[in-house]
Structures are given as structure tokens and as C-alpha cells.
mmCIF file of N, CA, C and O in Angstrom:
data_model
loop_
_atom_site.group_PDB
_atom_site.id
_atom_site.type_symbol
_atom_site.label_atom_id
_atom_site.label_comp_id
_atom_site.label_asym_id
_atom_site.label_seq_id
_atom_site.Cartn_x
_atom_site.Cartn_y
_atom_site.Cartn_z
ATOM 1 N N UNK A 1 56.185 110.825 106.068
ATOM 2 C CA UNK A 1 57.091 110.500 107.155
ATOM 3 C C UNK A 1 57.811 111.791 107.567
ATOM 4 O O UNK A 1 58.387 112.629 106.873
ATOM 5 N N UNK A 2 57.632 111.722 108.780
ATOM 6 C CA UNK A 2 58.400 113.108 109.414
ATOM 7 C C UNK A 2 59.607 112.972 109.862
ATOM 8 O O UNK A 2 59.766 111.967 110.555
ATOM 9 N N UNK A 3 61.058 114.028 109.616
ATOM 10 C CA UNK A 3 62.286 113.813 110.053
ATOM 11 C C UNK A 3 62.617 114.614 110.611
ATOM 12 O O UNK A 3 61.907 115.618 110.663
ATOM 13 N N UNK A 4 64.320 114.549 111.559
ATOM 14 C CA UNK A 4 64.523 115.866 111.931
ATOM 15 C C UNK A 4 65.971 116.174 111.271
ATOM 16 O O UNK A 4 66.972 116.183 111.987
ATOM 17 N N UNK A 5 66.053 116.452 109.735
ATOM 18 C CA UNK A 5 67.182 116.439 109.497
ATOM 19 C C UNK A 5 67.542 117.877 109.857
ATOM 20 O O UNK A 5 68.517 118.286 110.487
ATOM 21 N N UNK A 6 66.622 118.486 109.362
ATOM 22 C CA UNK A 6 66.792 119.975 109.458
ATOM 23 C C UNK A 6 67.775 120.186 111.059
ATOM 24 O O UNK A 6 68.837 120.656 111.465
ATOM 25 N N UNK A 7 66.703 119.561 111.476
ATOM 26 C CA UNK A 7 66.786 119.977 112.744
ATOM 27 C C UNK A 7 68.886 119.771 113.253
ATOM 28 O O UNK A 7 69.755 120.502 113.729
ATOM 29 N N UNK A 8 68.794 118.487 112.809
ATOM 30 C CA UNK A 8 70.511 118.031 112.624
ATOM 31 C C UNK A 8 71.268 118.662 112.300
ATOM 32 O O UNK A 8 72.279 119.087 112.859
ATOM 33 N N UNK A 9 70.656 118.867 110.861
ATOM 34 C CA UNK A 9 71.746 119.774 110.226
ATOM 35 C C UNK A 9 72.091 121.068 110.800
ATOM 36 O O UNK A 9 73.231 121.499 110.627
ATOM 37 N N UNK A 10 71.413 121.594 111.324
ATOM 38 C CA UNK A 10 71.437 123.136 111.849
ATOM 39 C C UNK A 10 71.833 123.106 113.479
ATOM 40 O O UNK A 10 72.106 124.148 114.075
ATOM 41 N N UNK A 11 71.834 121.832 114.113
ATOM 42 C CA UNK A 11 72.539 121.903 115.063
ATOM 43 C C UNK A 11 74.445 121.274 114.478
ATOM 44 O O UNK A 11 75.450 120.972 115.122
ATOM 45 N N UNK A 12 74.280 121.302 113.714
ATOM 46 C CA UNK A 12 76.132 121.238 113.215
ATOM 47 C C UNK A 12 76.360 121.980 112.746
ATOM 48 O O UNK A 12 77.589 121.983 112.825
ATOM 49 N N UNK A 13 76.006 123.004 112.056
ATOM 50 C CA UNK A 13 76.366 124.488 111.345
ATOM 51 C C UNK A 13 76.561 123.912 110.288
ATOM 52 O O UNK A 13 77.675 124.159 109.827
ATOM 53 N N UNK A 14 75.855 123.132 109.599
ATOM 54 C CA UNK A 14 76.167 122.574 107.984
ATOM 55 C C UNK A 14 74.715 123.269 106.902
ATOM 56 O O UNK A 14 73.488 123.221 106.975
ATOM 57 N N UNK A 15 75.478 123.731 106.184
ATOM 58 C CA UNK A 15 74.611 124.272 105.220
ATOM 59 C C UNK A 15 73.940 122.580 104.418
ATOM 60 O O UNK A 15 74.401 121.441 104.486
ATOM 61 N N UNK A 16 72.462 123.234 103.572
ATOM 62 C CA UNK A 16 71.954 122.324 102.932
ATOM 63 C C UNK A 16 73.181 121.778 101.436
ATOM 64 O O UNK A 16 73.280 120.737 100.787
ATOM 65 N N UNK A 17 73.745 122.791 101.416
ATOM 66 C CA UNK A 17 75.161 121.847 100.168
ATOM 67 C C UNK A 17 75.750 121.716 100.728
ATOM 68 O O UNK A 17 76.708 121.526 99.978
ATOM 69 N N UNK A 18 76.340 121.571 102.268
ATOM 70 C CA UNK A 18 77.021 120.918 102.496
ATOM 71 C C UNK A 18 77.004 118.646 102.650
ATOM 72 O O UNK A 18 77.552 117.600 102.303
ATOM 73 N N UNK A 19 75.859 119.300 103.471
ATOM 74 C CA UNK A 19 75.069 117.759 103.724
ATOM 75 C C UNK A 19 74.558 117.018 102.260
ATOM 76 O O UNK A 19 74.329 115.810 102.202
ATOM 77 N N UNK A 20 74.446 117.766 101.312
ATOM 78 C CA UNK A 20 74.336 117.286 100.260
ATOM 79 C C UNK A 20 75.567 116.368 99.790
ATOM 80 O O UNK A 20 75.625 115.143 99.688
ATOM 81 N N UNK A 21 76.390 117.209 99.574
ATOM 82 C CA UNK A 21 77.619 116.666 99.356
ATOM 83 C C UNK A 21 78.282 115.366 100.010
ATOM 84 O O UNK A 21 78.881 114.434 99.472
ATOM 85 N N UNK A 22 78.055 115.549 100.993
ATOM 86 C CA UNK A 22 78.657 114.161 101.703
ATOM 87 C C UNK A 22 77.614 113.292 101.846
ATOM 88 O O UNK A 22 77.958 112.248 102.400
ATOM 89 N N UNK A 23 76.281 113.362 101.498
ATOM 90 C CA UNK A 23 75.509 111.631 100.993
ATOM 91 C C UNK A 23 75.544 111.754 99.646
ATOM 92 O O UNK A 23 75.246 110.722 99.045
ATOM 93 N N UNK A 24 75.808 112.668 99.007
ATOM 94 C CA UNK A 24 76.103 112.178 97.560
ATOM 95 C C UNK A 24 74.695 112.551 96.927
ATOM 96 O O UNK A 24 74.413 111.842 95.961
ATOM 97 N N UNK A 25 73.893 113.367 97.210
ATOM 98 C CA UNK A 25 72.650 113.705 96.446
ATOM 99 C C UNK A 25 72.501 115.550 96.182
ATOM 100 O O UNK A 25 73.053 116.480 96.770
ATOM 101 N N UNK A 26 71.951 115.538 95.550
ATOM 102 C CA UNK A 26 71.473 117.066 95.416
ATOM 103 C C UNK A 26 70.833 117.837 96.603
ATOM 104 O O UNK A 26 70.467 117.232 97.611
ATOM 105 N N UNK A 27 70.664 119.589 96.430
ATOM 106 C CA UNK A 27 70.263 119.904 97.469
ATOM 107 C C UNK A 27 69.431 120.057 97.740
ATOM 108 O O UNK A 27 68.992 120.378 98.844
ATOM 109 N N UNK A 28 68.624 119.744 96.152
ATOM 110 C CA UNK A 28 66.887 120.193 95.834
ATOM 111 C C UNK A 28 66.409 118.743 96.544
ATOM 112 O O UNK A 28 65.196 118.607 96.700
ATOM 113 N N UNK A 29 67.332 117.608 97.002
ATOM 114 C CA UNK A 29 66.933 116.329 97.579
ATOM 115 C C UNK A 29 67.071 116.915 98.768
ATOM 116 O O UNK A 29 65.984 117.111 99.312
ATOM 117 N N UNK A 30 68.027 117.278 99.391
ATOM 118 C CA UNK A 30 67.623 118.102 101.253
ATOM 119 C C UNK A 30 66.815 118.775 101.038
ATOM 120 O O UNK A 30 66.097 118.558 102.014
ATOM 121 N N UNK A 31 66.232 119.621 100.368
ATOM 122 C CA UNK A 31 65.048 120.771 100.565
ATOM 123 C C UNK A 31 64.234 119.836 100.975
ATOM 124 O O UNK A 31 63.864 119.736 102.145
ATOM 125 N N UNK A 32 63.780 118.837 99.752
ATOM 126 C CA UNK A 32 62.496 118.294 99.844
ATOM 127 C C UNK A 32 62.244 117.335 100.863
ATOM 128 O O UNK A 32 61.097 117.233 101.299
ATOM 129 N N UNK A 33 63.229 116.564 101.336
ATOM 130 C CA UNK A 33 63.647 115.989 102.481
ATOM 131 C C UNK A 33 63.255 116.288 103.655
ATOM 132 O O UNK A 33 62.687 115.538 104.448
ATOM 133 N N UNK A 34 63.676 117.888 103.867
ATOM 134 C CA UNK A 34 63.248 118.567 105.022
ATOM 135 C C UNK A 34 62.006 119.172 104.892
ATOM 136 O O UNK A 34 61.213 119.428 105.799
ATOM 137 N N UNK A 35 61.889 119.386 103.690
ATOM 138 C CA UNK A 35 60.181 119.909 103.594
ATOM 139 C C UNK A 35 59.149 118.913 103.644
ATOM 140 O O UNK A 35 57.958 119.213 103.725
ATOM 141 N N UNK A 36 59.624 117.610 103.592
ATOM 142 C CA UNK A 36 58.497 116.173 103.869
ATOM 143 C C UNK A 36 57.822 116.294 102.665
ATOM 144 O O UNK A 36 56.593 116.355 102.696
ATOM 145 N N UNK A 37 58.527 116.349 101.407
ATOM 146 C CA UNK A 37 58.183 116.134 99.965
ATOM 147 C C UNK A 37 58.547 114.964 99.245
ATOM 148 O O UNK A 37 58.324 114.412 98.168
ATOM 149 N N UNK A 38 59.264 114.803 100.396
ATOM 150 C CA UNK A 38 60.447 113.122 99.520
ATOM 151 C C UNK A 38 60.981 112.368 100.888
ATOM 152 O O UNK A 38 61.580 112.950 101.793
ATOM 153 N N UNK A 39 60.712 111.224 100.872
ATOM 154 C CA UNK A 39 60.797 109.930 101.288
ATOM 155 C C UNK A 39 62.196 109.569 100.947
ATOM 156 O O UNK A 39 62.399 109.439 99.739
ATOM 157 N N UNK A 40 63.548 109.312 102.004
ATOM 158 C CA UNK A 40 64.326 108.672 101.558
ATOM 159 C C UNK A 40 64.407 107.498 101.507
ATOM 160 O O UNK A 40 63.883 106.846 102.410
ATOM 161 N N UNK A 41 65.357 106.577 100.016
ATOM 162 C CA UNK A 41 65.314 105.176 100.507
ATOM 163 C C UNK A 41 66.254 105.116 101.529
ATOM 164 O O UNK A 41 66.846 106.016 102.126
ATOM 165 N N UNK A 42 66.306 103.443 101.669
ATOM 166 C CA UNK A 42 67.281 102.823 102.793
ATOM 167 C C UNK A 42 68.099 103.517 103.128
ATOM 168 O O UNK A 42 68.290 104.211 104.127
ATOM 169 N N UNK A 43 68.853 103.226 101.830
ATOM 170 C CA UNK A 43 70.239 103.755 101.324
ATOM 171 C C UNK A 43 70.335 105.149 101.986
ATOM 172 O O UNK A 43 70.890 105.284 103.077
ATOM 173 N N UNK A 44 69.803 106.153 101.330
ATOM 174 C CA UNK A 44 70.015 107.654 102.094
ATOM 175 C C UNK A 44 69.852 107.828 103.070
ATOM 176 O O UNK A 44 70.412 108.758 103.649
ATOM 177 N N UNK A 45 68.893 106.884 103.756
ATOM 178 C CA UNK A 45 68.982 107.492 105.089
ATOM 179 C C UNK A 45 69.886 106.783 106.052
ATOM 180 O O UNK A 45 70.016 107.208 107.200
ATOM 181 N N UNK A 46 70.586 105.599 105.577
ATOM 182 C CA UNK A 46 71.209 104.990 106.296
ATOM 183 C C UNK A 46 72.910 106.006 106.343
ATOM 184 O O UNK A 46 73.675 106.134 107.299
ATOM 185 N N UNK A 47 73.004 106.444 105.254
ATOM 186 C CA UNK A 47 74.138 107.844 104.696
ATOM 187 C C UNK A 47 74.069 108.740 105.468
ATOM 188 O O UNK A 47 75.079 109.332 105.847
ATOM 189 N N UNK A 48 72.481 109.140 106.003
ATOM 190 C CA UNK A 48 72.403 110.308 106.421
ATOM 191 C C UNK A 48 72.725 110.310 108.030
ATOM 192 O O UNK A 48 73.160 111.144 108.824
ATOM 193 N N UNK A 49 72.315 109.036 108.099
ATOM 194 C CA UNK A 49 72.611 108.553 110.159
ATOM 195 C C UNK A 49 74.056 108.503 110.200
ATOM 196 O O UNK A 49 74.835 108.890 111.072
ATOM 197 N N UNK A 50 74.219 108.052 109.291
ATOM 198 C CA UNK A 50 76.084 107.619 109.611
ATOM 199 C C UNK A 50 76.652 109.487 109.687
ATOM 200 O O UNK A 50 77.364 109.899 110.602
ATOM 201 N N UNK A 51 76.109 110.445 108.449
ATOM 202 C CA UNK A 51 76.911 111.441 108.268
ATOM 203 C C UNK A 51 76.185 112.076 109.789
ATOM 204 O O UNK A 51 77.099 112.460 110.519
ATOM 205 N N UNK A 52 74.874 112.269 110.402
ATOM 206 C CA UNK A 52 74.818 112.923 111.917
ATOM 207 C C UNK A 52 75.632 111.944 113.245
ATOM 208 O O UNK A 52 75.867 112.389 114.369
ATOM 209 N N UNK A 53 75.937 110.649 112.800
ATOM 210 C CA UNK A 53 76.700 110.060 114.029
ATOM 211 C C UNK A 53 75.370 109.403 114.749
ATOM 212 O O UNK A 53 75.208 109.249 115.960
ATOM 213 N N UNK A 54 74.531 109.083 113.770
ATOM 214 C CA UNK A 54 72.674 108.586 114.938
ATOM 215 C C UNK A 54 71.833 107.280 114.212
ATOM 216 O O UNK A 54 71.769 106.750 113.102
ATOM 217 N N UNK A 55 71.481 107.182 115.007
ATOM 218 C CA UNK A 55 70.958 105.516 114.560
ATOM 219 C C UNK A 55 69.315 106.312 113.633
ATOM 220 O O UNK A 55 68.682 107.292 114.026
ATOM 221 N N UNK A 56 68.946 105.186 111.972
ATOM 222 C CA UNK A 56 68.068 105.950 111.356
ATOM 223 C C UNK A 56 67.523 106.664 111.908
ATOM 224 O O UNK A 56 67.494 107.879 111.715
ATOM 225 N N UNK A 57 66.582 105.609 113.296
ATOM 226 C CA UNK A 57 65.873 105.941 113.840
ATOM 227 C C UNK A 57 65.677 107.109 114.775
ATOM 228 O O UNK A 57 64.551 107.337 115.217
ATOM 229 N N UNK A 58 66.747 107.890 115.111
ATOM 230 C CA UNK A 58 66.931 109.340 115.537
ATOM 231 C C UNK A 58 66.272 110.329 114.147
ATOM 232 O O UNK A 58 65.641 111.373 114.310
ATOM 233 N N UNK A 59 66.583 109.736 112.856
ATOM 234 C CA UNK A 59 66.264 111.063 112.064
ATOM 235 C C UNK A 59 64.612 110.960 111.518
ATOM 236 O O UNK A 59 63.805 111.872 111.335
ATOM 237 N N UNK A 60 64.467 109.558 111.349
ATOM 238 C CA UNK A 60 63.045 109.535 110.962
ATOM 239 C C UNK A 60 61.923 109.247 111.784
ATOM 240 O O UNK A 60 62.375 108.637 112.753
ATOM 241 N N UNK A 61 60.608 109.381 111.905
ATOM 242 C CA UNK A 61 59.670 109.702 112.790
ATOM 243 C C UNK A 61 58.413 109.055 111.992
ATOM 244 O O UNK A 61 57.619 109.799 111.417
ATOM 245 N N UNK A 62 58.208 107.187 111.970
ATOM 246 C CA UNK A 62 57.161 106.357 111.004
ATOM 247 C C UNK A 62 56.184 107.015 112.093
ATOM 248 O O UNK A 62 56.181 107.184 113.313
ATOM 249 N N UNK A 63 55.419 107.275 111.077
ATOM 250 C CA UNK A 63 53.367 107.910 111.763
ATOM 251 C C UNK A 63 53.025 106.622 111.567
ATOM 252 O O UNK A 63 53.425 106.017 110.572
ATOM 253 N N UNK A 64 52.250 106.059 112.488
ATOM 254 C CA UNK A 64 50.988 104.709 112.521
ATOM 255 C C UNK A 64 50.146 104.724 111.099
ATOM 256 O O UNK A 64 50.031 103.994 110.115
ATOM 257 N N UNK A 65 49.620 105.998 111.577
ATOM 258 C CA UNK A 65 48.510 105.982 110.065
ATOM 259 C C UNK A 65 49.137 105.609 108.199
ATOM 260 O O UNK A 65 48.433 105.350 107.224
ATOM 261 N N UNK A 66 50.478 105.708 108.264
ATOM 262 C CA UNK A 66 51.253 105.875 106.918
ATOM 263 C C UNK A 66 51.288 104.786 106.104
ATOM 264 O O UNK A 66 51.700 103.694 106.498
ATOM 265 N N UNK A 67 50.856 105.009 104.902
ATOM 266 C CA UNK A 67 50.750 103.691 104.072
ATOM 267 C C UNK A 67 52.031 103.208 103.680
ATOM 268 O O UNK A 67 52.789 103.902 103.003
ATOM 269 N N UNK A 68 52.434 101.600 104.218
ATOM 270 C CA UNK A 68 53.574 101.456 103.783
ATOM 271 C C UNK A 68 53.794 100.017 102.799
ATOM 272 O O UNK A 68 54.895 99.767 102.309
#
């Protein structure tokens, strides 16, 4: 699943510990996040819409082909 947190984050001037910090996960969880190594659950990403101000569906990007 493809996101644009990166993309978020760096249009707010927030470092990867910062955004860490305020969903409450590690930063090696944003790396991988943004590197499309790790799948967030519900939960995080519902943290992560609230902390950019955007509905999930602004940050995540479901591909057709993706086994779900």
C-alpha cells in the first residue's frame, strides 16, 4: 500500500521524531512507513489523519491488485 506521509510530513516542516512522537510510535515505524515496508493498522493511521488534519484516505493509496 502506497502513502503520502512523507510527502505530509515534509510539507509541515516536521521531522520523522517529531511525527513519531505525537502518534505514539517509533521512528524506525515512520521510516518504514514511508519506505512502504510496513502497513499501518487502523489505529495508526487513523492517528496519523487526525495528526495531518486529513481524512485516512488522503494519506493512503489501496492498489486494486493488493491482497487484502
Amino acid at each position: 500500500m502506497k502513502n503520502r506521509i512523507r510527502e505530509r510530513r515534509l510539507a509541515k516542516g516536521w521531522s520523522q521524531e517529531y511525527l513519531s512522537e505525537i502518534v505514539g510510535v517509533s521512528r524506525q515505524t515512520i521510516i518504514s512507513l514511508e519506505n512502504g515496508k510496513y502497513n499501518a493498522s487502523l489505529v495508526l493511521g487513523h492517528k496519523l489523519a487526525q495528526a495531518f488534519e486529513c481524512a485516512i484516505e488522503d494519506l493512503f493509496i489501496f492498489e486494486r491488485d493488493e491482497n487484502i
